[in-house]
Amino acid sequence: MRIRSTMIRLAIPMVAAGLVMTGCSSSGTEGGTAALGTTNNINPHPVSDLKDGGNLRLSLSSFPASFNALHVDGNVDDTVNVVSPTLPSTFDSNAAGELSVNHNYFTDIQLTSDSPQVVTFTINPKAVWTDGTPITWEDLKSQWQALNGTNSDYQAASTSGYDHVGNVARGVDDRQAVVTFTKPYGEWKGLFGQLYPKADTETPQAFNDWARNSLPVSAGPFMITNIDRTQNRITLGRNPKWWGDTPKLDTFTFSVLDYTAVVPAVQNNELDEAYVSGLEAVTGARQAPGVEIRRAPEPTYGFIAFNGAPGSVFEDAKLRVAIAKAINRQAIVDTSQHGIVDEPKTVNNHVYIDGQKGYQDNSQGVAFNLDQAAKELDALGWVMNGDVREKNGRKLAVRDVMYQQDSWVNTAKIIQADFQKIGVKLEIQTVPGTGLFTNVIDPGNYDLAQWSRGTSVLPIGALKQFYYYDPKNWQGNKSHIGSPELNTVIDEAEAELNPDKAIELANKADKMIWDEGHSMLFNQASGTHAVRINLANWGAFGLATPDYTKVGFLK
């Protein structure tokens, strides 16, 4: 399962379902290699080649705990995948990560002043919500008020950018919003990347509960038409009030499946597309009749997080750093990507993915070194007592929690074996996707936990979402780890309008994140998708935005 950045819904995945595997990609089906931001792989066709109608069958790893992707409970890949065809967005991205205004919803979005910073959003006059009411500046104002961080009763997944805004005002008419910033925000194009109606954001109670069990009002080419909790299935149908190009598909159907059931469902023609990872799964999907593998690198990575909350064993930063040095990230990536890539690489930056401008290795302070890890544990007073270290009568025995999937468990076993060599006992605990965050990770019922996370073409905004230290609102910082000093650097990076200086500050923040032992990153996602051969304009999007009106099956 993936946790998502709440910035632009491009190819941005928080993820907590499958361990992501890096593979090769090309403009063709497979073969060749490509860097992030150079390609996608979606079997492009003009809509004239497509049949009218059809149902696109997709899978979810868990039933959404909320259909509000702006809420901490809804900020997961499964929720975003369901609601994205149903909601307005500001910008689209191509395969290179270049942004352009989404004219279905906005006729223009312009930076109209630098001092103070002002951005003017002009809404498409045809744009309406499914209840028939027009999309107006009040929807943007209400969303800003919910996400600006001034009221912690709004359980926001992220306040990044919105907390830099001082006012959202009516422009020339109700179809224009003038957004004025109190302090600069370099990634302003990420604001309102997924827009909800003001009914969802106008009060804390609405924000937390209005979209808890359904999405009553939306505004995309599709809308939710059926939620079957008995069958664990969600159906999207065409929106009769949609004003843009008529979609080729009639419906999307999302079914909640355990990961072990995904490849069999592809093989049995029960799914039309699914993300697959691990050599066995990729091979099984590739061998299915009428299926091909489409690949394009994605800005997503797997990782293991420490729980640094007060009272936890890893509240001590020095202990986290010592333990981090006993995690052999390269061995994990070599094992997980065996047979998939020739030269597996670890991700060494919490902000940028390899292939993005700004990427550099800041992880040297926690390089794998079992001898050094043991020495530091000794110095911290964790002494060997039999096979397991103890301090003040407490054994150094920790739980590693993860989605119930073989690739995650195999990763944990590698860590477990190395920990054993230095007197640390690791207990492996697997849980289903549904409830993993709301019942386990969010309440802090873990010592270590594994999941995946996505960045975006605008990655700096995610720094505050995932790494800011604010006990009143942790947002996506599930580890509860940080410092006022790190907060200062994050604030400076977000406010920097010079792109090169912003990159410098983001990397300064990243080094601090590594040095505090926040989380240890594994590998980048390749974006390996098993797709029906006759499905067009869908598959491995990389950094590109899906156009839901142009997805369909070939004639």
Tab-separated table of N, CA, C and O in Angstrom, residues 345-429:
chain	number	residue	atom	x	y	z
A	345	LYS	N	20.005	-0.621	-7.600
A	345	LYS	CA	20.503	0.524	-6.847
A	345	LYS	C	19.559	0.854	-5.707
A	345	LYS	O	18.342	0.729	-5.839
A	346	THR	N	20.134	1.318	-4.600
A	346	THR	CA	19.318	1.839	-3.516
A	346	THR	C	18.942	3.282	-3.811
A	346	THR	O	19.627	3.984	-4.553
A	347	VAL	N	17.828	3.723	-3.222
A	347	VAL	CA	17.466	5.138	-3.249
A	347	VAL	C	18.156	5.805	-2.068
A	347	VAL	O	18.035	5.339	-0.935
A	348	ASN	N	18.882	6.877	-2.311
A	348	ASN	CA	19.710	7.507	-1.286
A	348	ASN	C	19.306	8.944	-0.978
A	348	ASN	O	20.115	9.736	-0.514
A	349	ASN	N	18.045	9.269	-1.259
A	349	ASN	CA	17.568	10.622	-1.043
A	349	ASN	C	16.074	10.557	-0.742
A	349	ASN	O	15.325	9.906	-1.477
A	350	HIS	N	15.630	11.210	0.342
A	350	HIS	CA	14.215	11.193	0.715
A	350	HIS	C	13.373	12.163	-0.104
A	350	HIS	O	12.137	12.099	-0.057
A	351	VAL	N	14.009	13.069	-0.828
A	351	VAL	CA	13.277	14.101	-1.557
A	351	VAL	C	13.208	13.783	-3.043
A	351	VAL	O	12.133	13.785	-3.647
A	352	TYR	N	14.357	13.518	-3.634
A	352	TYR	CA	14.456	13.309	-5.075
A	352	TYR	C	14.714	11.838	-5.389
A	352	TYR	O	15.394	11.137	-4.642
A	353	ILE	N	14.183	11.418	-6.527
A	353	ILE	CA	14.424	10.067	-7.040
A	353	ILE	C	15.512	10.144	-8.098
A	353	ILE	O	15.623	11.141	-8.831
A	354	ASP	N	16.316	9.109	-8.187
A	354	ASP	CA	17.364	9.055	-9.204
A	354	ASP	C	16.748	9.325	-10.576
A	354	ASP	O	15.806	8.662	-10.991
A	355	GLY	N	17.289	10.304	-11.267
A	355	GLY	CA	16.723	10.750	-12.542
A	355	GLY	C	16.125	12.136	-12.438
A	355	GLY	O	15.949	12.821	-13.448
A	356	GLN	N	15.800	12.573	-11.222
A	356	GLN	CA	15.300	13.925	-11.018
A	356	GLN	C	16.465	14.880	-10.754
A	356	GLN	O	17.447	14.505	-10.092
A	357	LYS	N	16.340	16.097	-11.240
A	357	LYS	CA	17.327	17.115	-10.918
A	357	LYS	C	17.317	17.342	-9.410
A	357	LYS	O	16.260	17.513	-8.810
A	358	GLY	N	18.495	17.318	-8.813
A	358	GLY	CA	18.604	17.503	-7.375
A	358	GLY	C	18.976	16.238	-6.638
A	358	GLY	O	19.367	16.289	-5.466
A	359	TYR	N	18.881	15.090	-7.332
A	359	TYR	CA	19.182	13.830	-6.655
A	359	TYR	C	20.672	13.732	-6.327
A	359	TYR	O	21.530	13.944	-7.183
A	360	GLN	N	20.979	13.409	-5.060
A	360	GLN	CA	22.342	13.113	-4.644
A	360	GLN	C	22.285	12.187	-3.432
A	360	GLN	O	21.258	12.103	-2.745
A	361	ASP	N	23.363	11.484	-3.189
A	361	ASP	CA	23.435	10.529	-2.086
A	361	ASP	C	23.785	11.263	-0.794
A	361	ASP	O	24.879	11.796	-0.644
A	362	ASN	N	22.842	11.278	0.141
A	362	ASN	CA	23.058	11.912	1.440
A	362	ASN	C	23.064	10.903	2.586
A	362	ASN	O	22.933	11.274	3.752
A	363	SER	N	23.218	9.622	2.255
A	363	SER	CA	23.019	8.560	3.245
A	363	SER	C	24.300	8.063	3.900
A	363	SER	O	24.271	7.079	4.644
A	364	GLN	N	25.420	8.718	3.635
A	364	GLN	CA	26.704	8.187	4.100
A	364	GLN	C	26.762	7.990	5.618
A	364	GLN	O	27.434	7.083	6.118
A	365	GLY	N	26.053	8.822	6.375
A	365	GLY	CA	26.100	8.745	7.828
A	365	GLY	C	25.486	7.503	8.427
A	365	GLY	O	25.712	7.199	9.611
A	366	VAL	N	24.721	6.770	7.632
A	366	VAL	CA	24.119	5.521	8.121
A	366	VAL	C	24.490	4.349	7.209
A	366	VAL	O	23.713	3.418	7.028
A	367	ALA	N	25.688	4.397	6.633
A	367	ALA	CA	26.145	3.315	5.758
A	367	ALA	C	26.199	1.999	6.535
A	367	ALA	O	26.498	1.971	7.743
A	368	PHE	N	25.932	0.902	5.853
A	368	PHE	CA	25.898	-0.422	6.482
A	368	PHE	C	27.265	-0.770	7.056
A	368	PHE	O	28.278	-0.771	6.354
A	369	ASN	N	27.274	-1.085	8.367
A	369	ASN	CA	28.517	-1.445	9.040
A	369	ASN	C	28.147	-2.124	10.351
A	369	ASN	O	27.892	-1.465	11.361
A	370	LEU	N	28.122	-3.456	10.345
A	370	LEU	CA	27.701	-4.204	11.536
A	370	LEU	C	28.631	-3.979	12.716
A	370	LEU	O	28.173	-3.855	13.860
A	371	ASP	N	29.934	-3.923	12.467
A	371	ASP	CA	30.881	-3.703	13.559
A	371	ASP	C	30.640	-2.354	14.226
A	371	ASP	O	30.649	-2.244	15.460
A	372	GLN	N	30.437	-1.321	13.406
A	372	GLN	CA	30.188	0.008	13.960
A	372	GLN	C	28.859	0.037	14.712
A	372	GLN	O	28.748	0.668	15.770
A	373	ALA	N	27.843	-0.648	14.162
A	373	ALA	CA	26.549	-0.707	14.844
A	373	ALA	C	26.703	-1.341	16.224
A	373	ALA	O	26.139	-0.844	17.219
A	374	ALA	N	27.460	-2.425	16.313
A	374	ALA	CA	27.673	-3.113	17.598
A	374	ALA	C	28.405	-2.209	18.587
A	374	ALA	O	28.051	-2.144	19.777
A	375	LYS	N	29.427	-1.497	18.120
A	375	LYS	CA	30.181	-0.597	19.004
A	375	LYS	C	29.290	0.508	19.557
A	375	LYS	O	29.382	0.871	20.735
A	376	GLU	N	28.425	1.046	18.699
A	376	GLU	CA	27.552	2.118	19.146
A	376	GLU	C	26.510	1.611	20.138
A	376	GLU	O	26.137	2.315	21.088
A	377	LEU	N	26.025	0.393	19.941
A	377	LEU	CA	25.096	-0.195	20.902
A	377	LEU	C	25.779	-0.405	22.255
A	377	LEU	O	25.180	-0.156	23.314
A	378	ASP	N	27.034	-0.863	22.205
A	378	ASP	CA	27.801	-1.016	23.442
A	378	ASP	C	27.897	0.324	24.176
A	378	ASP	O	27.678	0.419	25.389
A	379	ALA	N	28.238	1.372	23.419
A	379	ALA	CA	28.429	2.695	24.016
A	379	ALA	C	27.134	3.251	24.604
A	379	ALA	O	27.164	4.045	25.559
A	380	LEU	N	26.011	2.824	24.065
A	380	LEU	CA	24.713	3.289	24.549
A	380	LEU	C	24.222	2.481	25.758
A	380	LEU	O	23.148	2.761	26.297
A	381	GLY	N	25.000	1.470	26.148
A	381	GLY	CA	24.640	0.687	27.327
A	381	GLY	C	23.763	-0.513	27.051
A	381	GLY	O	23.250	-1.136	27.989
A	382	TRP	N	23.610	-0.858	25.770
A	382	TRP	CA	22.865	-2.072	25.415
A	382	TRP	C	23.878	-3.220	25.397
A	382	TRP	O	24.632	-3.374	24.444
A	383	VAL	N	23.887	-4.028	26.442
A	383	VAL	CA	24.904	-5.069	26.613
A	383	VAL	C	24.325	-6.442	26.299
A	383	VAL	O	23.123	-6.689	26.490
A	384	MET	N	25.187	-7.314	25.814
A	384	MET	CA	24.754	-8.665	25.467
A	384	MET	C	24.377	-9.439	26.735
A	384	MET	O	25.090	-9.422	27.724
A	385	ASN	N	23.237	-10.110	26.674
A	385	ASN	CA	22.802	-11.027	27.727
A	385	ASN	C	22.286	-12.265	27.023
A	385	ASN	O	21.129	-12.324	26.617
A	386	GLY	N	23.191	-13.231	26.837
A	386	GLY	CA	22.856	-14.363	25.981
A	386	GLY	C	22.936	-13.928	24.538
A	386	GLY	O	23.947	-13.379	24.097
A	387	ASP	N	21.826	-14.124	23.797
A	387	ASP	CA	21.813	-13.769	22.373
A	387	ASP	C	21.237	-12.383	22.111
A	387	ASP	O	21.301	-11.898	20.975
A	388	VAL	N	20.656	-11.781	23.128
A	388	VAL	CA	19.952	-10.512	22.928
A	388	VAL	C	20.476	-9.456	23.899
A	388	VAL	O	20.707	-9.737	25.077
A	389	ARG	N	20.640	-8.254	23.412
A	389	ARG	CA	21.114	-7.158	24.252
A	389	ARG	C	20.010	-6.692	25.220
A	389	ARG	O	18.808	-6.801	24.905
A	390	GLU	N	20.466	-6.138	26.349
A	390	GLU	CA	19.545	-5.586	27.331
A	390	GLU	C	20.081	-4.254	27.847
A	390	GLU	O	21.281	-3.978	27.801
A	391	LYS	N	19.140	-3.424	28.329
A	391	LYS	CA	19.507	-2.187	29.012
A	391	LYS	C	18.411	-1.889	30.034
A	391	LYS	O	17.225	-1.844	29.678
A	392	ASN	N	18.801	-1.709	31.276
A	392	ASN	CA	17.849	-1.426	32.351
A	392	ASN	C	16.719	-2.456	32.403
A	392	ASN	O	15.544	-2.118	32.609
A	393	GLY	N	17.088	-3.715	32.162
A	393	GLY	CA	16.110	-4.795	32.229
A	393	GLY	C	15.227	-4.943	31.001
A	393	GLY	O	14.348	-5.816	30.962
A	394	ARG	N	15.439	-4.125	29.962
A	394	ARG	CA	14.631	-4.193	28.738
A	394	ARG	C	15.430	-4.842	27.633
A	394	ARG	O	16.545	-4.421	27.330
A	395	LYS	N	14.872	-5.894	27.047
A	395	LYS	CA	15.554	-6.568	25.948
A	395	LYS	C	15.409	-5.744	24.670
A	395	LYS	O	14.390	-5.081	24.452
A	396	LEU	N	16.431	-5.782	23.841
A	396	LEU	CA	16.385	-5.086	22.560
A	396	LEU	C	15.715	-6.012	21.535
A	396	LEU	O	16.336	-6.548	20.616
A	397	ALA	N	14.399	-6.193	21.749
A	397	ALA	CA	13.558	-7.006	20.866
A	397	ALA	C	12.519	-6.080	20.246
A	397	ALA	O	11.785	-5.395	20.979
A	398	VAL	N	12.457	-6.025	18.932
A	398	VAL	CA	11.600	-5.061	18.241
A	398	VAL	C	10.725	-5.765	17.213
A	398	VAL	O	11.070	-6.827	16.690
A	399	ARG	N	9.553	-5.133	16.937
A	399	ARG	CA	8.610	-5.659	15.947
A	399	ARG	C	8.705	-4.874	14.650
A	399	ARG	O	8.707	-3.655	14.651
A	400	ASP	N	8.763	-5.604	13.557
A	400	ASP	CA	8.749	-5.015	12.224
A	400	ASP	C	7.410	-5.381	11.595
A	400	ASP	O	7.114	-6.559	11.365
A	401	VAL	N	6.562	-4.368	11.317
A	401	VAL	CA	5.209	-4.572	10.823
A	401	VAL	C	5.147	-4.229	9.342
A	401	VAL	O	5.746	-3.253	8.890
A	402	MET	N	4.378	-5.010	8.589
A	402	MET	CA	4.319	-4.789	7.140
A	402	MET	C	3.064	-5.406	6.545
A	402	MET	O	2.412	-6.250	7.174
A	403	TYR	N	2.748	-4.981	5.335
A	403	TYR	CA	1.682	-5.584	4.540
A	403	TYR	C	2.022	-7.043	4.284
A	403	TYR	O	3.183	-7.414	4.101
A	404	GLN	N	0.993	-7.846	4.258
A	404	GLN	CA	1.184	-9.293	4.130
A	404	GLN	C	1.516	-9.665	2.682
A	404	GLN	O	0.658	-10.009	1.882
A	405	GLN	N	2.811	-9.609	2.375
A	405	GLN	CA	3.286	-9.893	1.027
A	405	GLN	C	4.692	-10.487	1.124
A	405	GLN	O	5.523	-10.024	1.916
A	406	ASP	N	4.965	-11.486	0.324
A	406	ASP	CA	6.233	-12.215	0.438
A	406	ASP	C	7.448	-11.311	0.310
A	406	ASP	O	8.439	-11.485	1.020
A	407	SER	N	7.402	-10.357	-0.619
A	407	SER	CA	8.581	-9.522	-0.853
A	407	SER	C	8.915	-8.674	0.368
A	407	SER	O	10.096	-8.466	0.676
A	408	TRP	N	7.893	-8.196	1.073
A	408	TRP	CA	8.151	-7.450	2.305
A	408	TRP	C	8.749	-8.369	3.370
A	408	TRP	O	9.668	-7.996	4.100
A	409	VAL	N	8.197	-9.572	3.477
A	409	VAL	CA	8.679	-10.523	4.489
A	409	VAL	C	10.118	-10.926	4.191
A	409	VAL	O	10.956	-11.039	5.102
A	410	ASN	N	10.444	-11.128	2.925
A	410	ASN	CA	11.822	-11.484	2.559
A	410	ASN	C	12.794	-10.374	2.947
A	410	ASN	O	13.914	-10.642	3.402
A	411	THR	N	12.371	-9.142	2.768
A	411	THR	CA	13.191	-8.011	3.201
A	411	THR	C	13.411	-8.062	4.713
A	411	THR	O	14.532	-7.885	5.205
A	412	ALA	N	12.339	-8.304	5.451
A	412	ALA	CA	12.438	-8.361	6.910
A	412	ALA	C	13.365	-9.492	7.360
A	412	ALA	O	14.096	-9.341	8.356
A	413	LYS	N	13.374	-10.590	6.637
A	413	LYS	CA	14.234	-11.718	7.012
A	413	LYS	C	15.716	-11.371	6.838
A	413	LYS	O	16.566	-11.814	7.616
A	414	ILE	N	16.040	-10.584	5.815
A	414	ILE	CA	17.430	-10.138	5.636
A	414	ILE	C	17.844	-9.263	6.815
A	414	ILE	O	18.926	-9.417	7.382
A	415	ILE	N	16.966	-8.338	7.187
A	415	ILE	CA	17.248	-7.464	8.321
A	415	ILE	C	17.350	-8.290	9.608
A	415	ILE	O	18.244	-8.072	10.438
A	416	GLN	N	16.457	-9.218	9.767
A	416	GLN	CA	16.433	-10.069	10.964
A	416	GLN	C	17.754	-10.814	11.144
A	416	GLN	O	18.305	-10.901	12.254
A	417	ALA	N	18.287	-11.354	10.048
A	417	ALA	CA	19.538	-12.116	10.120
A	417	ALA	C	20.705	-11.224	10.527
A	417	ALA	O	21.568	-11.629	11.338
A	418	ASP	N	20.765	-10.001	10.004
A	418	ASP	CA	21.848	-9.089	10.371
A	418	ASP	C	21.693	-8.592	11.806
A	418	ASP	O	22.676	-8.460	12.534
A	419	PHE	N	20.472	-8.308	12.201
A	419	PHE	CA	20.235	-7.872	13.581
A	419	PHE	C	20.703	-8.936	14.582
A	419	PHE	O	21.266	-8.624	15.630
A	420	GLN	N	20.432	-10.178	14.245
A	420	GLN	CA	20.804	-11.274	15.147
A	420	GLN	C	22.318	-11.293	15.411
A	420	GLN	O	22.753	-11.609	16.508
A	421	LYS	N	23.094	-10.891	14.410
A	421	LYS	CA	24.552	-10.898	14.548
A	421	LYS	C	25.040	-9.878	15.569
A	421	LYS	O	26.154	-10.011	16.089
A	422	ILE	N	24.238	-8.864	15.844
A	422	ILE	CA	24.667	-7.826	16.799
A	422	ILE	C	23.809	-7.832	18.062
A	422	ILE	O	23.816	-6.875	18.839
A	423	GLY	N	23.019	-8.884	18.259
A	423	GLY	CA	22.259	-9.023	19.494
A	423	GLY	C	20.936	-8.292	19.540
A	423	GLY	O	20.462	-7.930	20.619
A	424	VAL	N	20.321	-8.086	18.375
A	424	VAL	CA	19.002	-7.456	18.310
A	424	VAL	C	18.008	-8.486	17.778
A	424	VAL	O	18.234	-9.083	16.722
A	425	LYS	N	16.922	-8.670	18.503
A	425	LYS	CA	15.904	-9.641	18.082
A	425	LYS	C	14.820	-8.917	17.295
A	425	LYS	O	14.233	-7.941	17.769
A	426	LEU	N	14.561	-9.398	16.081
A	426	LEU	CA	13.519	-8.801	15.236
A	426	LEU	C	12.372	-9.782	15.080
A	426	LEU	O	12.539	-10.907	14.634
A	427	GLU	N	11.186	-9.297	15.431
A	427	GLU	CA	9.960	-10.070	15.283
A	427	GLU	C	9.239	-9.562	14.042
A	427	GLU	O	9.064	-8.349	13.869
A	428	ILE	N	8.837	-10.441	13.146
A	428	ILE	CA	8.170	-10.057	11.897
A	428	ILE	C	6.663	-10.218	12.061
A	428	ILE	O	6.179	-11.292	12.415
A	429	GLN	N	5.925	-9.140	11.819
A	429	GLN	CA	4.469	-9.170	11.952
A	429	GLN	C	3.829	-8.676	10.658
A	429	GLN	O	4.075	-7.550	10.228
